[in-house]
XYZ file of C-alpha atoms in Angstrom:
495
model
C 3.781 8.765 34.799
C 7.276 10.128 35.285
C 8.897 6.175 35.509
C 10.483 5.249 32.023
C 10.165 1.315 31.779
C 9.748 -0.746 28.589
C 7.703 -3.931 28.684
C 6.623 -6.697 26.271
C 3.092 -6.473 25.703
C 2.163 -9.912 25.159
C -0.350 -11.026 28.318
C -1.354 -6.750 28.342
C -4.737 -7.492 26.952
C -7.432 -6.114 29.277
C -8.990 -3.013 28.417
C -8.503 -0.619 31.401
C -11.837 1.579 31.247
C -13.866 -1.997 30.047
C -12.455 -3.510 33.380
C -14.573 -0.842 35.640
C -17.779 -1.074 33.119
C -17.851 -5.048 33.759
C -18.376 -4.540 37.132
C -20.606 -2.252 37.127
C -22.609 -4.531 34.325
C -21.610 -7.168 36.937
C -23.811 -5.311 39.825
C -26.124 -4.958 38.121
C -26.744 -8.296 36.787
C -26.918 -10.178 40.227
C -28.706 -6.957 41.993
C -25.640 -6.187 44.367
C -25.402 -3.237 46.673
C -22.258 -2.159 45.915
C -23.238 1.434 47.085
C -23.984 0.071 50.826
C -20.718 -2.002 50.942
C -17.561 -1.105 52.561
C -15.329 -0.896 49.801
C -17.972 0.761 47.424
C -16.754 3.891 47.090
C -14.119 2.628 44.829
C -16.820 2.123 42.227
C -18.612 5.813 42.695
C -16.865 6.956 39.540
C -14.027 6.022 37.134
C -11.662 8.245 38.780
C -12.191 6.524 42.208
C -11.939 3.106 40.472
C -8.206 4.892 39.344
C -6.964 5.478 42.570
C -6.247 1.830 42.563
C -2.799 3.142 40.589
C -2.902 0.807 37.641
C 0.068 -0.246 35.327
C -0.821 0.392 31.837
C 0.344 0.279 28.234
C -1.400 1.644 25.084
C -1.612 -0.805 22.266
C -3.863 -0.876 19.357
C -5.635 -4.173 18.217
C -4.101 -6.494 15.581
C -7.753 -7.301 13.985
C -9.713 -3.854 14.632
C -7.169 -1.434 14.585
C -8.235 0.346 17.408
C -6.001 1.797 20.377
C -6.778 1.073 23.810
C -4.915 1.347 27.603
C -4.969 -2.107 28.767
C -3.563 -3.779 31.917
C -2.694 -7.380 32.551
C -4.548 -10.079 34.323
C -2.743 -10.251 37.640
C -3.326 -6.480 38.032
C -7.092 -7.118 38.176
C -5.943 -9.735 40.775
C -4.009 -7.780 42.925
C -7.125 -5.473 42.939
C -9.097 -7.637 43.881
C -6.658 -9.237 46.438
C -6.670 -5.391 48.164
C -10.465 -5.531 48.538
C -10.299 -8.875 50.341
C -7.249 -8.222 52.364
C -8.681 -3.981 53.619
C -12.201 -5.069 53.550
C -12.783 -8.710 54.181
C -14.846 -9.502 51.396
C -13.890 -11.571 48.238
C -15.422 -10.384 44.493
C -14.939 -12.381 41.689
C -13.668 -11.565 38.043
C -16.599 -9.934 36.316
C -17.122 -11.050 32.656
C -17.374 -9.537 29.502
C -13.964 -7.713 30.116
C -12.631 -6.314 27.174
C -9.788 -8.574 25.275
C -6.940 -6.838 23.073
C -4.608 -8.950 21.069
C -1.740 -6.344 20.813
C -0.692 -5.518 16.792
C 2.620 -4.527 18.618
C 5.047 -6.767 19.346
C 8.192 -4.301 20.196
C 8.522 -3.204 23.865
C 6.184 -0.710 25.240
C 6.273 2.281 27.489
C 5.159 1.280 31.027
C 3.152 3.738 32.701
C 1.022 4.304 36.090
C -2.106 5.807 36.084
C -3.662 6.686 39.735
C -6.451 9.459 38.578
C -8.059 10.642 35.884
C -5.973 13.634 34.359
C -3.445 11.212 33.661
C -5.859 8.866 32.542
C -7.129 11.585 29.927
C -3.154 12.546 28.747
C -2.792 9.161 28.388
C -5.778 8.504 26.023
C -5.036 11.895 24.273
C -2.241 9.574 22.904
C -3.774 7.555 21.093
C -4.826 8.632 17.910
C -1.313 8.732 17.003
C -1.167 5.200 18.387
C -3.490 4.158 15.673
C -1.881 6.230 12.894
C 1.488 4.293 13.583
C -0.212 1.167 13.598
C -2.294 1.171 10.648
C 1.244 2.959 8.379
C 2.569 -0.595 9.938
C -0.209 -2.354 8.863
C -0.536 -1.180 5.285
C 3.332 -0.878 4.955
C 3.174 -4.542 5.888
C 0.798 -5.266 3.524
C -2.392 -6.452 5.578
C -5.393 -7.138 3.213
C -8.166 -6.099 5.633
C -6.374 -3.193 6.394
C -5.439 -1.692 2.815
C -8.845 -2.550 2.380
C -10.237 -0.572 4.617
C -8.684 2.537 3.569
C -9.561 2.242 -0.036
C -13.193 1.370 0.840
C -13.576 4.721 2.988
C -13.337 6.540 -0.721
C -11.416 9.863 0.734
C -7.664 8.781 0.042
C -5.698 9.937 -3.160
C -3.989 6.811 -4.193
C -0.500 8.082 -6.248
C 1.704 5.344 -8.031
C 5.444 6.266 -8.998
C 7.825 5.055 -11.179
C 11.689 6.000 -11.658
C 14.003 4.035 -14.383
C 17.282 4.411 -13.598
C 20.901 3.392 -14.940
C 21.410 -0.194 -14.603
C 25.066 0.732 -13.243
C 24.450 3.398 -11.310
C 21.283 3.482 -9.649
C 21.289 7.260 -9.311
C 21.167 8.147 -12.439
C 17.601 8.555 -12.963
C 16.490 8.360 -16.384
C 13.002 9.109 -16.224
C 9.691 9.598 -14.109
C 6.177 8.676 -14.216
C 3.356 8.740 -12.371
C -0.786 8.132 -11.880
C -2.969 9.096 -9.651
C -6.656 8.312 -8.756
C -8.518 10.942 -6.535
C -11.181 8.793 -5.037
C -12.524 11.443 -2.408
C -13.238 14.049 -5.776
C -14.682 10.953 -7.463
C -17.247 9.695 -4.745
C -18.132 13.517 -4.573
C -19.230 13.940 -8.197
C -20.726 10.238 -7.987
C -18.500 8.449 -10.039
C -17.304 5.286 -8.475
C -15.548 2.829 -9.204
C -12.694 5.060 -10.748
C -12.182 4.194 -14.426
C -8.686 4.021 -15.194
C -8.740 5.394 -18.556
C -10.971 8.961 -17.468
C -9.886 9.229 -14.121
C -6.392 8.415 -13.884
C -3.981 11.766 -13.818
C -0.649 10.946 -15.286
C 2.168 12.136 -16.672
C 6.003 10.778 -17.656
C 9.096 12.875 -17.867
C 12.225 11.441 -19.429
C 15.558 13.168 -18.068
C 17.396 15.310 -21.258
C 20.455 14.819 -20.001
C 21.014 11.346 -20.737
C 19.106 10.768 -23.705
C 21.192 8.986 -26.183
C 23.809 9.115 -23.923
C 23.021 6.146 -21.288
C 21.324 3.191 -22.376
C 20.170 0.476 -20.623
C 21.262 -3.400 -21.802
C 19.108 -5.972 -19.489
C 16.154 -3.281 -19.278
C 16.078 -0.759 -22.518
C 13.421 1.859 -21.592
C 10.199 1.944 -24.324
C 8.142 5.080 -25.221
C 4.950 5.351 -22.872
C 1.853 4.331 -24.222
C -0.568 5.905 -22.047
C 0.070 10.219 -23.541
C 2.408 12.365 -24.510
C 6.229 12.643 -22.768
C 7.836 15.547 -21.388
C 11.731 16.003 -21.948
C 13.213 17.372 -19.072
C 16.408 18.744 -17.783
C 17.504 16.659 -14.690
C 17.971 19.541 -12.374
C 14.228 20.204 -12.570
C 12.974 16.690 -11.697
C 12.944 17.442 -8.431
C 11.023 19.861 -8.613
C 8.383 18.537 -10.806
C 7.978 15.502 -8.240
C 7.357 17.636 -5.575
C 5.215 19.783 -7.329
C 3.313 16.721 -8.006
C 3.409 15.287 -4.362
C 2.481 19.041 -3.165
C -0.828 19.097 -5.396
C -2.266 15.928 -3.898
C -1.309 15.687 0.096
C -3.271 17.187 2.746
C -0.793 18.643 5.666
C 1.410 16.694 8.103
C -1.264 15.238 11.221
C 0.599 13.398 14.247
C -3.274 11.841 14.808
C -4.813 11.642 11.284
C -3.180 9.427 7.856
C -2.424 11.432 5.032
C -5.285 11.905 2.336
C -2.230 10.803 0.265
C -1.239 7.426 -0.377
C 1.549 6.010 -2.147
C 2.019 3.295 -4.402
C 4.737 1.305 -5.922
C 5.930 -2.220 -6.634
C 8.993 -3.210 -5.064
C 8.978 0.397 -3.717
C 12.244 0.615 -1.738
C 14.114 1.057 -4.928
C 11.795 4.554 -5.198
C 11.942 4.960 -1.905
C 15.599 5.325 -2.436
C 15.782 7.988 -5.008
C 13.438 10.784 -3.498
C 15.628 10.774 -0.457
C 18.312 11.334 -2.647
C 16.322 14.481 -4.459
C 15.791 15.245 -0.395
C 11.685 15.179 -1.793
C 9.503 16.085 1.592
C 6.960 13.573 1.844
C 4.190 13.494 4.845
C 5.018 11.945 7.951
C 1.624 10.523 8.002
C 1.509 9.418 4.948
C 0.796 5.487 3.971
C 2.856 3.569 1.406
C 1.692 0.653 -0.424
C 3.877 -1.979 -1.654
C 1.633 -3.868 -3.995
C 4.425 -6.633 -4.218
C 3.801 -7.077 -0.718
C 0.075 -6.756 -0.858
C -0.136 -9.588 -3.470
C 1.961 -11.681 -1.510
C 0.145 -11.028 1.603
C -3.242 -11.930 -0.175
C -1.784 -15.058 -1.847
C -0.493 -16.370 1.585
C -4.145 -15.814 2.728
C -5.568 -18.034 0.361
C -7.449 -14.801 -1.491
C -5.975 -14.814 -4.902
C -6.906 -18.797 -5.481
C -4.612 -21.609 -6.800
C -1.263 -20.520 -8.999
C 1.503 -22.195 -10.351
C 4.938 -20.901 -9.822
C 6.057 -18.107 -12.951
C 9.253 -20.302 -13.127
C 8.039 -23.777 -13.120
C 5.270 -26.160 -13.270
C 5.103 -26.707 -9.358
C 2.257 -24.835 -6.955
C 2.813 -21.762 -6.322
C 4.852 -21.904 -2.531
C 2.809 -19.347 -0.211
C 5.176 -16.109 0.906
C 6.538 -16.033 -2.459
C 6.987 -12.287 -4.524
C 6.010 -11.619 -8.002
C 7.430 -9.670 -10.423
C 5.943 -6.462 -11.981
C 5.515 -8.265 -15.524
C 4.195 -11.762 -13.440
C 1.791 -9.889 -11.314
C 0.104 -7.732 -13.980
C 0.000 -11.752 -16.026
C -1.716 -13.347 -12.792
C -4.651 -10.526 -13.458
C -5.452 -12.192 -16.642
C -6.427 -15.746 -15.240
C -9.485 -16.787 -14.200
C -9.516 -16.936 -10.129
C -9.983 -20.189 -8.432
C -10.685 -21.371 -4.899
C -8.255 -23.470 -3.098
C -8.358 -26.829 -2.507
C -9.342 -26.995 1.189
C -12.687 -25.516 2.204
C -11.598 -23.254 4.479
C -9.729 -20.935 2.185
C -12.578 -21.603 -0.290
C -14.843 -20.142 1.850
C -12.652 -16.969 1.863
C -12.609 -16.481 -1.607
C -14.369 -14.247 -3.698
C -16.484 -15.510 -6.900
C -14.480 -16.533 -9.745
C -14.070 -13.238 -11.847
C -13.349 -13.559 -16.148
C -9.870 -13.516 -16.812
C -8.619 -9.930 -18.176
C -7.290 -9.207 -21.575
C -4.049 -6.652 -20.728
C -3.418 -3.432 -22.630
C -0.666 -4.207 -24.775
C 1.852 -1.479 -23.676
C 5.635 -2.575 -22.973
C 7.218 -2.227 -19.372
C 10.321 -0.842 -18.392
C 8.827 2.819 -19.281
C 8.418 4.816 -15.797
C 4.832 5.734 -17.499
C 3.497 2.516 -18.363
C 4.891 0.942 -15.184
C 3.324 3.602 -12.890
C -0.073 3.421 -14.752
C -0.484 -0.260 -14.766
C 0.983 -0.467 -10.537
C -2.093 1.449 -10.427
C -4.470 -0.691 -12.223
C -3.157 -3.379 -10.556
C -3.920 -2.054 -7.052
C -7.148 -1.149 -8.282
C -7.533 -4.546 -9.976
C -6.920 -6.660 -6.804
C -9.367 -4.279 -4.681
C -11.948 -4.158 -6.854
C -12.016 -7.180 -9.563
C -14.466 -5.762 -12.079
C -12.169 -2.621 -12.530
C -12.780 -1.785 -16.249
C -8.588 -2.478 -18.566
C -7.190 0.686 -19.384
C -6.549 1.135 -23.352
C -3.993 2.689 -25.344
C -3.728 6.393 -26.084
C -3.342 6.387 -29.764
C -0.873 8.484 -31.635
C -1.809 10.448 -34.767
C 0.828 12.242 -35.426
C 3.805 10.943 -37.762
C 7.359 10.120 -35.893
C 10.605 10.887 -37.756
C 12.701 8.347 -35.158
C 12.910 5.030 -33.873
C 10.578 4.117 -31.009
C 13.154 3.366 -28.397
C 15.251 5.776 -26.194
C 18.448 4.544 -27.347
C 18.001 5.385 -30.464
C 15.920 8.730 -30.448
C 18.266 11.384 -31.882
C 19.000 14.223 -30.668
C 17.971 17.790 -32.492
C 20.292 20.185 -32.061
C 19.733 22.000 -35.559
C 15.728 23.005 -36.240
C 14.518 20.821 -38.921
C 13.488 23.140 -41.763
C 10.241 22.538 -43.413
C 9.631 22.344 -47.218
C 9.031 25.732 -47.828
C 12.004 26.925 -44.972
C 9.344 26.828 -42.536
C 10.891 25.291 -38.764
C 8.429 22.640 -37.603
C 7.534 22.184 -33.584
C 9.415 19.760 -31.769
C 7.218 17.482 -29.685
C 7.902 13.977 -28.140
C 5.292 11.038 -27.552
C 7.230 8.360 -25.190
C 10.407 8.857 -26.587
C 10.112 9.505 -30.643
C 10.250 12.488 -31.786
C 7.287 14.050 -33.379
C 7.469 16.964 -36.334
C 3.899 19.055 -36.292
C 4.266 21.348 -39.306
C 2.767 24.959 -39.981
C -0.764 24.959 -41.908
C 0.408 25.874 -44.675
C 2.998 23.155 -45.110
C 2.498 19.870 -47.061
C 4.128 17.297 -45.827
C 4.374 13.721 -47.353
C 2.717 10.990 -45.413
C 5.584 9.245 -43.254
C 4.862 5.967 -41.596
C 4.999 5.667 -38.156
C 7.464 3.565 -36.492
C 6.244 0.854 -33.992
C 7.632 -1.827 -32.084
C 5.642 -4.620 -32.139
C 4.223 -6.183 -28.943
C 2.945 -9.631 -28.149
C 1.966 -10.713 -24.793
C 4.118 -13.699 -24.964
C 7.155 -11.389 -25.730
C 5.857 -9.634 -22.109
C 5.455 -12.785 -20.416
C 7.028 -15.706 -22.098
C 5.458 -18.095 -24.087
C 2.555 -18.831 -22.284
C 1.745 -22.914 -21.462
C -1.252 -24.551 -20.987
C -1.199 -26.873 -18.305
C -3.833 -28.929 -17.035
C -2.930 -30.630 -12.890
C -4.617 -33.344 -11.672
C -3.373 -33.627 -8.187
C -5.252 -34.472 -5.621
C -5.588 -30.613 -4.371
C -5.915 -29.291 -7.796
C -9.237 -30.624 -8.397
C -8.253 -30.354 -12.411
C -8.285 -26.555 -12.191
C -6.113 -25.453 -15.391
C -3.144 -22.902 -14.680
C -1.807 -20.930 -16.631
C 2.277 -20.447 -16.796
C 4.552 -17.472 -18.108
C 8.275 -18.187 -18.338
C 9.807 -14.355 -16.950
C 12.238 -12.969 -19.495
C 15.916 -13.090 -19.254
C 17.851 -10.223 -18.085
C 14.871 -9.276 -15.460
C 16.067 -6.122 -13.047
C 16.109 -7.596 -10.469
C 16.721 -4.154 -8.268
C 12.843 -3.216 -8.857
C 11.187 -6.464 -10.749
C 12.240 -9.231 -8.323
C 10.374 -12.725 -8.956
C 9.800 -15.310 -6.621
C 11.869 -14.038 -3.704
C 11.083 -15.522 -0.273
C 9.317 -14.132 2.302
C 12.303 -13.239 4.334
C 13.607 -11.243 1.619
C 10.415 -9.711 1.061
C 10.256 -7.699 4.214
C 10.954 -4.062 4.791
């Protein structure tokens, strides 16, 4: 095992260890003495069955996920070629060999294995095999795969959120998050998570730049979901990995994280913890759910869509944007035309009435990814609802225009009120024994067609349509596209 050769592992699909049990099966079958037979002591055990030296590559399966050592079909051959040429005698290839189609598609270690203590260091191997394929896999966005992992109940699924300066990227502006801890939840028996009791959040705007940068294509919103927290920027940092810290189990070369985490279009996020040098687990799995929606929509599991910018079908390996993928949860789902991908699809489910809560708020953004993900793995996730605010605001709703406080504000009676903030307005909470007249609270108003675009009612009559009725959304002018990107191609798409 000491030789250092790569190889391409298409045509290694025959697991190794499977190889000696069809044989044996084989024997069996057609009541052979292989015991009283010259070259039967090559069968006695595993480890004589070794000696053979086979070449061998570890791999894990592209539809199971499991890792195996496989060899390659003329291997067997030559095996069996050695048996005829030392012994005379000619055996055929036994069935019900073990098959592998190799998830891997890069070059892989060649190695030789000849008995079984290299045999057994080579399979210690490969639980790490598996935890490298399956980050792949739900990096890459693989339905069955992300799937899988939320179905097993044990993960803690985290979704992030930065807003940055639209000139300078690193220039964060603020921070949100939610989490779901699904392991906690199956424990106490309540499953499926409901977003609005068993969500953790939180949003932190950065002090620094408040009033002082403002964004013109994507203006920041207060969040809609609690209460802010004003922060200065040199303790970000440490908040996030505070955060990150509370819900990750410790680094595993052989197990995934028991965190996951969640983002849309999350290289952009990506991006700015390296740049706070945040420590996140090596074993950790990401989920782009930009990429997971695509993925799903090329597999014919999200139904029949029109395109966000036009009236045409919806071209498969196309992205959506944040504001177009949360709109594609409100319409009614829809099998495709051809009955193949019909057969794949899940019952039509209601369409979904949204919160109305504005994007472009790291809060909002990070609580709705997390819906979302939640929403396309489990379609009768209950909608979240807005937290409401009580208390009266004394400044505009937006972050442009909250001012900033650097006198207290004296009360009536020379009292000094409390200083909170809700999203980004500025709240006044006076002592008891202060009346204060009744101030009305400012609001921006919010449509879903000022989310969206003004939605259109079409009705298509194609042949593959079957006069299934679509909805459309126009996106909004001035879309980031450094986090929001619509309709990109599947090229661009990839990591």
């Amino acid at each position: 095992m000491t030789d250092f050769t790569l190889v391409d592992p298409k045509g290694w699909e025959y697991d190794l260890h499977s190889v000696y049990s069809a044989y044996i099966g084989y024997f069996q079958m057609y009541n052979i003495p292989w015991y009283d037979r010259s070259w039967g002591h090559l069968f006695e055990t595993f480890e004589e069955f070794l000696a053979f030296s086979w070449p061998v590559i570890t791999v894990t399966d592209a539809w199971t996920g499991r890792a195996h050592i496989v060899t390659r079909l003329n291997s067997i051959g030559a095996f069996l070629k050695m048996i005829k040429t030392r012994f005379g005698e000619t055996l055929p290839q036994a069935p019900n060999i073990l098959q592998v189609t190799p998830f891997e598609t890069a070059s892989r270690h060649l190695r030789h294995v000849a008995d079984y203590s290299s045999y057994k260091k080579l399979h210690s191997t490969l639980p790490a095999a598996v935890l490298s394929a399956l980050k792949a896999r739900v990096r890459a966005g693989e339905p069955k795969a992300i799937k899988e992992v939320w179905d097993k109940k044990d993960k803690t699924f985290l979704a992030i959120d930065f807003e940055w300066n639209e000139r300078n990227e690193k220039t964060v502006l603020e921070w949100g998050y939610a989490a779901v801890r699904c392991g906690h939840l199956e424990a106490l028996g309540h499953w499926p998570p409901v977003p609005d009791t068993n969500y953790r959040k939180g949003h932190y705007i950065v002090s620094d730049y408040v009033d002082k940068v403002t964004n013109k294509y994507s203006p920041t919103y207060p969040w809609q979901f609690g209460e802010s927290q004003v922060i200065a920027k040199a303790k970000l940092p440490q908040i996030i990995q505070a955060v990150i810290s509370s819900l990750a189990s410790p680094n595993s070369e052989t197990a995934p994280n028991d965190l996951v985490l969640v983002a849309h279009n999350i290289h952009g996020d990506l991006a700015r913890l390296e740049e706070m040098k945040i420590k996140l687990p090596q074993n950790m799995l990401v989920i782009d759910t930009m990429i997971y929606e695509r993925s799903l929509y090329s597999n014919g599991l999200r139904g029949v869509m029109q395109d966000p910018k036009s009236d045409k079908p919806r071209v498969a390996g196309s992205s959506l944007s944040f504001e177009n993928l949360l709109y594609s949860l409100t319409l009614p789902s829809s099998p495709l035309g051809t009955p193949s991908s019909a057969s794949r699809q899940p019952s039509p489910q209601p369409p979904v009435v949204l919160p109305k809560c504005t994007l472009h708020n790291a809060g909002n953004d990070s609580f709705m990814c997390l819906f979302a993900l939640q929403k396309l793995l489990v379609p009768k996730t209950a909608t979240p609802t807005i937290a409401k605010k009580t208390r009266p605001t004394l400044a505009a709703n937006k972050f442009n225009s909250a001012p900033l406080l650097s006198t207290p504000m004296m009360g009536f009676n020379g009292a000094s009120p409390t200083i909170h903030y809700t999203g980004f307005t500025a709240i006044a909470t006076m002592p008891p024994s202060v009346s204060m007249p009744s101030m009305p609270r400012s609001s921006s108003a919010y449509d879903l067609a000022d989310e969206f675009g003004q939605i259109q009612l079409s009705t298509s009559r194609g042949n593959n349509s079957g006069g299934v009725q679509n909805l459309t959304a126009p996106t909004r002018p001035g879309d980031r596209t450094s986090r929001h990107s619509s309709n990109v191609s599947a090229a661009k798409g990839k990591e």
